[in-house]
């Protein structure tokens, strides 16, 4: 038996005003083609199918088209749960009809103790739930943390568990110690959102969504698939793809990460403004979505516009003329070695990218001298 694990598609995502729909359609087309080769028995999508609770119609059509190909045309069973970005009600639309076609959409806590049996495996679903929703569902106001909520849900599931079978949990949450990225919206503000890996020990395997790095956590039975694409500039070093789990006679025999190549990557470009404009800067691909971090551009008006004329997929620009990366104490040490004149001309250069002219210099010297002499009254 073969299970494909994916999550965090974030369909409809927009980064700095740029819609990624074309990139998402491209990668899903690739995913569909790979599924034709893989012939999995089931595809698990562990939450955040959409990027917002009100996805636009293009995003909805893309999801419908993808699921139709995989489920109706290729006959692959699909289990999907809602993540913190999805609207439970909207994602759940049609779920009872779709189950007839082995498309299982789970968005509420109501049926977390009902297994979905496919082949030798019992799948349990734990869609994302807020602390409030969990309190209401269990009618228990003492549940105040994500850990308490999870423990309560898991002990509820535990009563239904058939220990003789292979039990797999599908969830959307943060496991303690997991690597974070910028595009994962916090689950709650002001409460610790991570839960202990220990909590899941009644399961043979836990397939998760939410963290975007495919190797977010080191565990032999808990795993994140990672997101479909790079969704923030903090993810430029992360591989993206899906995971494939193979089971033989009730045992997991292997799990493999399979990378996919996107239409465009996210790339951070460091260097000099002038070099960028003259196309002499070190860049992987002009077509990538770019975040420029450039020096010597304080004198340029609207540098973003100039950059976009050459690199149309520029999404962000940071002025690196100001050195925020050297720690303050190191800069202070440097400054302490300078005399007043050097400090001022250094500062001037820092701001304007130009050195003081001779006239400015002599004016500066005379002012400094004046001050040294206690400010002679003229
Ligand atoms: Mn999420």
PDB file of C-alpha atoms in Angstrom, residues 117-320:
ATOM      1  CA  UNK A 117     -10.267   2.584   6.775  1.00  0.00           C
ATOM      2  CA  UNK A 118      -8.272   2.220   3.580  1.00  0.00           C
ATOM      3  CA  UNK A 119      -6.480  -1.068   2.971  1.00  0.00           C
ATOM      4  CA  UNK A 120      -4.783  -2.216   6.206  1.00  0.00           C
ATOM      5  CA  UNK A 121      -4.765   1.243   7.699  1.00  0.00           C
ATOM      6  CA  UNK A 122      -7.105   3.179   9.992  1.00  0.00           C
ATOM      7  CA  UNK A 123      -6.730   6.904   9.405  1.00  0.00           C
ATOM      8  CA  UNK A 124      -7.822   9.346  12.112  1.00  0.00           C
ATOM      9  CA  UNK A 125      -8.234  13.022  11.348  1.00  0.00           C
ATOM     10  CA  UNK A 126      -7.583  15.949  13.671  1.00  0.00           C
ATOM     11  CA  UNK A 127      -8.409  19.130  11.759  1.00  0.00           C
ATOM     12  CA  UNK A 128      -7.138  22.408  13.185  1.00  0.00           C
ATOM     13  CA  UNK A 129      -9.311  23.601  16.081  1.00  0.00           C
ATOM     14  CA  UNK A 130      -8.964  26.701  18.228  1.00  0.00           C
ATOM     15  CA  UNK A 131      -8.859  26.386  21.996  1.00  0.00           C
ATOM     16  CA  UNK A 132     -12.365  27.857  22.078  1.00  0.00           C
ATOM     17  CA  UNK A 133     -13.752  25.320  19.637  1.00  0.00           C
ATOM     18  CA  UNK A 134     -12.202  22.469  21.606  1.00  0.00           C
ATOM     19  CA  UNK A 135     -13.635  23.841  24.877  1.00  0.00           C
ATOM     20  CA  UNK A 136     -17.080  23.979  23.316  1.00  0.00           C
ATOM     21  CA  UNK A 137     -16.892  20.571  21.713  1.00  0.00           C
ATOM     22  CA  UNK A 138     -15.916  18.825  24.967  1.00  0.00           C
ATOM     23  CA  UNK A 139     -17.965  21.244  27.047  1.00  0.00           C
ATOM     24  CA  UNK A 140     -14.902  21.761  29.236  1.00  0.00           C
ATOM     25  CA  UNK A 141     -13.732  25.273  30.107  1.00  0.00           C
ATOM     26  CA  UNK A 142     -10.636  24.012  31.885  1.00  0.00           C
ATOM     27  CA  UNK A 143      -8.966  23.457  28.508  1.00  0.00           C
ATOM     28  CA  UNK A 144      -6.717  26.502  28.217  1.00  0.00           C
ATOM     29  CA  UNK A 145      -3.683  25.489  26.190  1.00  0.00           C
ATOM     30  CA  UNK A 146      -3.110  23.733  22.861  1.00  0.00           C
ATOM     31  CA  UNK A 147      -1.422  20.914  24.763  1.00  0.00           C
ATOM     32  CA  UNK A 148      -4.460  20.388  27.010  1.00  0.00           C
ATOM     33  CA  UNK A 149      -6.796  20.484  23.994  1.00  0.00           C
ATOM     34  CA  UNK A 150      -4.682  17.981  22.096  1.00  0.00           C
ATOM     35  CA  UNK A 151      -4.442  15.593  25.049  1.00  0.00           C
ATOM     36  CA  UNK A 152      -8.221  15.728  25.435  1.00  0.00           C
ATOM     37  CA  UNK A 153      -8.845  15.058  21.726  1.00  0.00           C
ATOM     38  CA  UNK A 154      -6.293  12.252  21.615  1.00  0.00           C
ATOM     39  CA  UNK A 155      -7.699  10.481  24.667  1.00  0.00           C
ATOM     40  CA  UNK A 156     -11.125  10.715  23.003  1.00  0.00           C
ATOM     41  CA  UNK A 157      -9.720   9.127  19.829  1.00  0.00           C
ATOM     42  CA  UNK A 158      -7.817   6.562  21.898  1.00  0.00           C
ATOM     43  CA  UNK A 159     -11.060   4.955  23.097  1.00  0.00           C
ATOM     44  CA  UNK A 160     -11.949   4.117  19.499  1.00  0.00           C
ATOM     45  CA  UNK A 161      -8.505   2.893  18.481  1.00  0.00           C
ATOM     46  CA  UNK A 162      -8.079  -0.703  17.305  1.00  0.00           C
ATOM     47  CA  UNK A 163      -4.531  -1.406  18.489  1.00  0.00           C
ATOM     48  CA  UNK A 164      -4.315  -4.489  16.257  1.00  0.00           C
ATOM     49  CA  UNK A 165      -4.350  -2.250  13.204  1.00  0.00           C
ATOM     50  CA  UNK A 166      -1.935   0.266  11.798  1.00  0.00           C
ATOM     51  CA  UNK A 167      -3.187   3.653  13.034  1.00  0.00           C
ATOM     52  CA  UNK A 168      -2.249   6.870  11.313  1.00  0.00           C
ATOM     53  CA  UNK A 169      -3.183  10.337  12.586  1.00  0.00           C
ATOM     54  CA  UNK A 170      -3.525  13.316  10.247  1.00  0.00           C
ATOM     55  CA  UNK A 171      -3.208  16.718  11.960  1.00  0.00           C
ATOM     56  CA  UNK A 172      -2.470  20.400  11.520  1.00  0.00           C
ATOM     57  CA  UNK A 173      -0.426  21.735  14.436  1.00  0.00           C
ATOM     58  CA  UNK A 174       3.025  22.667  15.745  1.00  0.00           C
ATOM     59  CA  UNK A 175       5.139  20.020  17.427  1.00  0.00           C
ATOM     60  CA  UNK A 176       7.642  21.303  20.005  1.00  0.00           C
ATOM     61  CA  UNK A 177      11.080  21.929  18.549  1.00  0.00           C
ATOM     62  CA  UNK A 178       9.826  22.154  14.964  1.00  0.00           C
ATOM     63  CA  UNK A 179      11.608  24.553  12.585  1.00  0.00           C
ATOM     64  CA  UNK A 180       9.498  27.635  11.854  1.00  0.00           C
ATOM     65  CA  UNK A 181       9.098  29.768   8.713  1.00  0.00           C
ATOM     66  CA  UNK A 182       7.643  33.276   8.232  1.00  0.00           C
ATOM     67  CA  UNK A 183       4.568  32.241   6.241  1.00  0.00           C
ATOM     68  CA  UNK A 184       3.052  30.079   8.967  1.00  0.00           C
ATOM     69  CA  UNK A 185       0.502  32.278  10.680  1.00  0.00           C
ATOM     70  CA  UNK A 186       0.583  31.786  14.482  1.00  0.00           C
ATOM     71  CA  UNK A 187      -2.188  29.510  15.725  1.00  0.00           C
ATOM     72  CA  UNK A 188      -3.029  31.794  18.644  1.00  0.00           C
ATOM     73  CA  UNK A 189      -1.585  34.961  20.082  1.00  0.00           C
ATOM     74  CA  UNK A 190      -0.329  34.853  23.632  1.00  0.00           C
ATOM     75  CA  UNK A 191      -0.445  31.085  24.174  1.00  0.00           C
ATOM     76  CA  UNK A 192       2.228  28.488  23.563  1.00  0.00           C
ATOM     77  CA  UNK A 193       1.060  26.770  20.395  1.00  0.00           C
ATOM     78  CA  UNK A 194       3.438  23.830  20.290  1.00  0.00           C
ATOM     79  CA  UNK A 195       2.531  20.416  21.634  1.00  0.00           C
ATOM     80  CA  UNK A 196       4.789  17.612  22.846  1.00  0.00           C
ATOM     81  CA  UNK A 197       5.797  14.871  20.432  1.00  0.00           C
ATOM     82  CA  UNK A 198       5.232  12.367  23.265  1.00  0.00           C
ATOM     83  CA  UNK A 199       1.463  12.982  23.062  1.00  0.00           C
ATOM     84  CA  UNK A 200       1.154  10.969  19.857  1.00  0.00           C
ATOM     85  CA  UNK A 201       2.682   7.687  20.970  1.00  0.00           C
ATOM     86  CA  UNK A 202      -0.520   5.666  20.518  1.00  0.00           C
ATOM     87  CA  UNK A 203      -0.170   6.145  16.733  1.00  0.00           C
ATOM     88  CA  UNK A 204       2.094   4.294  14.353  1.00  0.00           C
ATOM     89  CA  UNK A 205       2.476   7.384  12.224  1.00  0.00           C
ATOM     90  CA  UNK A 206       1.528  11.053  12.441  1.00  0.00           C
ATOM     91  CA  UNK A 207       1.242  12.976   9.162  1.00  0.00           C
ATOM     92  CA  UNK A 208       1.205  16.705   9.756  1.00  0.00           C
ATOM     93  CA  UNK A 209       0.666  20.040   8.115  1.00  0.00           C
ATOM     94  CA  UNK A 210       1.367  23.626   9.254  1.00  0.00           C
ATOM     95  CA  UNK A 211       5.175  23.818   9.400  1.00  0.00           C
ATOM     96  CA  UNK A 212       6.485  24.492   5.894  1.00  0.00           C
ATOM     97  CA  UNK A 213       9.848  22.742   6.120  1.00  0.00           C
ATOM     98  CA  UNK A 214       9.645  19.053   5.082  1.00  0.00           C
ATOM     99  CA  UNK A 215      12.254  18.189   7.727  1.00  0.00           C
ATOM    100  CA  UNK A 216      10.883  20.441  10.465  1.00  0.00           C
ATOM    101  CA  UNK A 217      11.053  17.769  13.071  1.00  0.00           C
ATOM    102  CA  UNK A 218      13.371  14.887  13.841  1.00  0.00           C
ATOM    103  CA  UNK A 219      11.234  11.906  14.727  1.00  0.00           C
ATOM    104  CA  UNK A 220      10.867   8.390  13.431  1.00  0.00           C
ATOM    105  CA  UNK A 221       7.072   8.483  13.435  1.00  0.00           C
ATOM    106  CA  UNK A 222       6.004  12.137  13.245  1.00  0.00           C
ATOM    107  CA  UNK A 223       6.472  13.907   9.956  1.00  0.00           C
ATOM    108  CA  UNK A 224       5.633  17.130   8.114  1.00  0.00           C
ATOM    109  CA  UNK A 225       5.350  16.992   4.331  1.00  0.00           C
ATOM    110  CA  UNK A 226       6.255  20.675   4.039  1.00  0.00           C
ATOM    111  CA  UNK A 227       4.415  23.152   1.845  1.00  0.00           C
ATOM    112  CA  UNK A 228       3.811  22.786  -1.882  1.00  0.00           C
ATOM    113  CA  UNK A 229       5.909  25.866  -2.727  1.00  0.00           C
ATOM    114  CA  UNK A 230       8.194  28.373  -1.018  1.00  0.00           C
ATOM    115  CA  UNK A 231       5.779  30.838   0.537  1.00  0.00           C
ATOM    116  CA  UNK A 232       8.125  33.369   2.169  1.00  0.00           C
ATOM    117  CA  UNK A 233      11.709  34.535   1.731  1.00  0.00           C
ATOM    118  CA  UNK A 234      12.587  32.645   4.912  1.00  0.00           C
ATOM    119  CA  UNK A 235      11.941  29.419   2.939  1.00  0.00           C
ATOM    120  CA  UNK A 236      14.442  29.954   0.098  1.00  0.00           C
ATOM    121  CA  UNK A 237      16.729  27.202   1.375  1.00  0.00           C
ATOM    122  CA  UNK A 238      13.917  24.696   1.926  1.00  0.00           C
ATOM    123  CA  UNK A 239      13.287  21.871  -0.546  1.00  0.00           C
ATOM    124  CA  UNK A 240       9.635  21.475  -1.569  1.00  0.00           C
ATOM    125  CA  UNK A 241       7.790  18.350  -2.608  1.00  0.00           C
ATOM    126  CA  UNK A 242       5.772  15.561  -1.020  1.00  0.00           C
ATOM    127  CA  UNK A 243       6.344  12.368   0.960  1.00  0.00           C
ATOM    128  CA  UNK A 244       5.658   8.811  -0.067  1.00  0.00           C
ATOM    129  CA  UNK A 245       5.058   6.120   2.565  1.00  0.00           C
ATOM    130  CA  UNK A 246       4.982   2.449   1.695  1.00  0.00           C
ATOM    131  CA  UNK A 247       3.322  -0.212   3.830  1.00  0.00           C
ATOM    132  CA  UNK A 248       3.655  -3.967   3.540  1.00  0.00           C
ATOM    133  CA  UNK A 249       1.808  -6.550   5.651  1.00  0.00           C
ATOM    134  CA  UNK A 250       0.746  -3.984   8.236  1.00  0.00           C
ATOM    135  CA  UNK A 251       4.171  -2.388   8.631  1.00  0.00           C
ATOM    136  CA  UNK A 252       5.693   0.792   7.320  1.00  0.00           C
ATOM    137  CA  UNK A 253       8.652  -0.220   5.233  1.00  0.00           C
ATOM    138  CA  UNK A 254       9.834   3.109   3.916  1.00  0.00           C
ATOM    139  CA  UNK A 255       9.223   6.826   3.795  1.00  0.00           C
ATOM    140  CA  UNK A 256      10.752   9.056   1.174  1.00  0.00           C
ATOM    141  CA  UNK A 257      10.715  12.780   0.430  1.00  0.00           C
ATOM    142  CA  UNK A 258      10.273  13.488  -3.271  1.00  0.00           C
ATOM    143  CA  UNK A 259      11.278  17.014  -4.337  1.00  0.00           C
ATOM    144  CA  UNK A 260       9.469  18.903  -7.113  1.00  0.00           C
ATOM    145  CA  UNK A 261      10.756  21.725  -9.314  1.00  0.00           C
ATOM    146  CA  UNK A 262       8.669  24.923  -9.249  1.00  0.00           C
ATOM    147  CA  UNK A 263       8.107  27.300 -12.153  1.00  0.00           C
ATOM    148  CA  UNK A 264       9.897  30.020 -10.184  1.00  0.00           C
ATOM    149  CA  UNK A 265      11.733  29.987  -6.894  1.00  0.00           C
ATOM    150  CA  UNK A 266      12.008  32.702  -4.284  1.00  0.00           C
ATOM    151  CA  UNK A 267      15.492  34.201  -4.270  1.00  0.00           C
ATOM    152  CA  UNK A 268      17.281  36.742  -2.082  1.00  0.00           C
ATOM    153  CA  UNK A 269      19.836  38.828  -4.020  1.00  0.00           C
ATOM    154  CA  UNK A 270      22.566  40.714  -2.161  1.00  0.00           C
ATOM    155  CA  UNK A 271      24.873  43.316  -3.671  1.00  0.00           C
ATOM    156  CA  UNK A 272      25.248  46.774  -5.068  1.00  0.00           C
ATOM    157  CA  UNK A 273      22.370  48.745  -6.626  1.00  0.00           C
ATOM    158  CA  UNK A 274      24.468  49.775  -9.634  1.00  0.00           C
ATOM    159  CA  UNK A 275      25.546  46.158 -10.263  1.00  0.00           C
ATOM    160  CA  UNK A 276      21.907  45.053 -10.185  1.00  0.00           C
ATOM    161  CA  UNK A 277      20.859  47.716 -12.685  1.00  0.00           C
ATOM    162  CA  UNK A 278      23.761  46.811 -15.005  1.00  0.00           C
ATOM    163  CA  UNK A 279      22.856  43.128 -14.647  1.00  0.00           C
ATOM    164  CA  UNK A 280      26.268  42.351 -13.186  1.00  0.00           C
ATOM    165  CA  UNK A 281      24.876  40.945  -9.982  1.00  0.00           C
ATOM    166  CA  UNK A 282      25.014  37.311  -8.927  1.00  0.00           C
ATOM    167  CA  UNK A 283      21.553  35.924  -9.586  1.00  0.00           C
ATOM    168  CA  UNK A 284      20.209  32.388 -10.058  1.00  0.00           C
ATOM    169  CA  UNK A 285      17.395  33.314 -12.425  1.00  0.00           C
ATOM    170  CA  UNK A 286      15.888  36.621 -13.552  1.00  0.00           C
ATOM    171  CA  UNK A 287      12.504  34.875 -13.629  1.00  0.00           C
ATOM    172  CA  UNK A 288      12.591  34.004  -9.923  1.00  0.00           C
ATOM    173  CA  UNK A 289      10.615  35.984  -7.378  1.00  0.00           C
ATOM    174  CA  UNK A 290      13.290  38.292  -6.033  1.00  0.00           C
ATOM    175  CA  UNK A 291      14.008  40.084  -2.796  1.00  0.00           C
ATOM    176  CA  UNK A 292      16.846  42.528  -3.431  1.00  0.00           C
ATOM    177  CA  UNK A 293      19.011  43.629  -0.497  1.00  0.00           C
ATOM    178  CA  UNK A 294      21.134  46.379  -1.987  1.00  0.00           C
ATOM    179  CA  UNK A 295      23.767  48.886  -0.982  1.00  0.00           C
ATOM    180  CA  UNK A 296      24.457  52.351  -2.383  1.00  0.00           C
ATOM    181  CA  UNK A 297      20.964  53.262  -3.465  1.00  0.00           C
ATOM    182  CA  UNK A 298      20.056  56.109  -1.107  1.00  0.00           C
ATOM    183  CA  UNK A 299      20.495  58.664  -3.908  1.00  0.00           C
ATOM    184  CA  UNK A 300      18.102  56.871  -6.302  1.00  0.00           C
ATOM    185  CA  UNK A 301      14.479  57.889  -6.450  1.00  0.00           C
ATOM    186  CA  UNK A 302      12.074  54.952  -6.872  1.00  0.00           C
ATOM    187  CA  UNK A 303      14.743  52.217  -7.149  1.00  0.00           C
ATOM    188  CA  UNK A 304      11.995  49.557  -7.095  1.00  0.00           C
ATOM    189  CA  UNK A 305      10.604  50.827 -10.400  1.00  0.00           C
ATOM    190  CA  UNK A 306      14.026  50.690 -12.053  1.00  0.00           C
ATOM    191  CA  UNK A 307      14.619  47.172 -10.764  1.00  0.00           C
ATOM    192  CA  UNK A 308      11.217  45.940 -11.957  1.00  0.00           C
ATOM    193  CA  UNK A 309      11.986  47.104 -15.494  1.00  0.00           C
ATOM    194  CA  UNK A 310      14.851  44.611 -15.580  1.00  0.00           C
ATOM    195  CA  UNK A 311      13.553  42.018 -13.124  1.00  0.00           C
ATOM    196  CA  UNK A 312       9.761  41.958 -13.504  1.00  0.00           C
ATOM    197  CA  UNK A 313       9.269  39.489 -10.640  1.00  0.00           C
ATOM    198  CA  UNK A 314      10.908  41.695  -8.020  1.00  0.00           C
ATOM    199  CA  UNK A 315       8.745  41.408  -4.913  1.00  0.00           C
ATOM    200  CA  UNK A 316      10.774  43.179  -2.256  1.00  0.00           C
ATOM    201  CA  UNK A 317      13.651  45.596  -1.816  1.00  0.00           C
ATOM    202  CA  UNK A 318      15.663  46.377   1.285  1.00  0.00           C
ATOM    203  CA  UNK A 319      18.137  49.238   1.481  1.00  0.00           C
ATOM    204  CA  UNK A 320      21.317  47.686   2.883  1.00  0.00           C
TER     205      UNK A 320
END
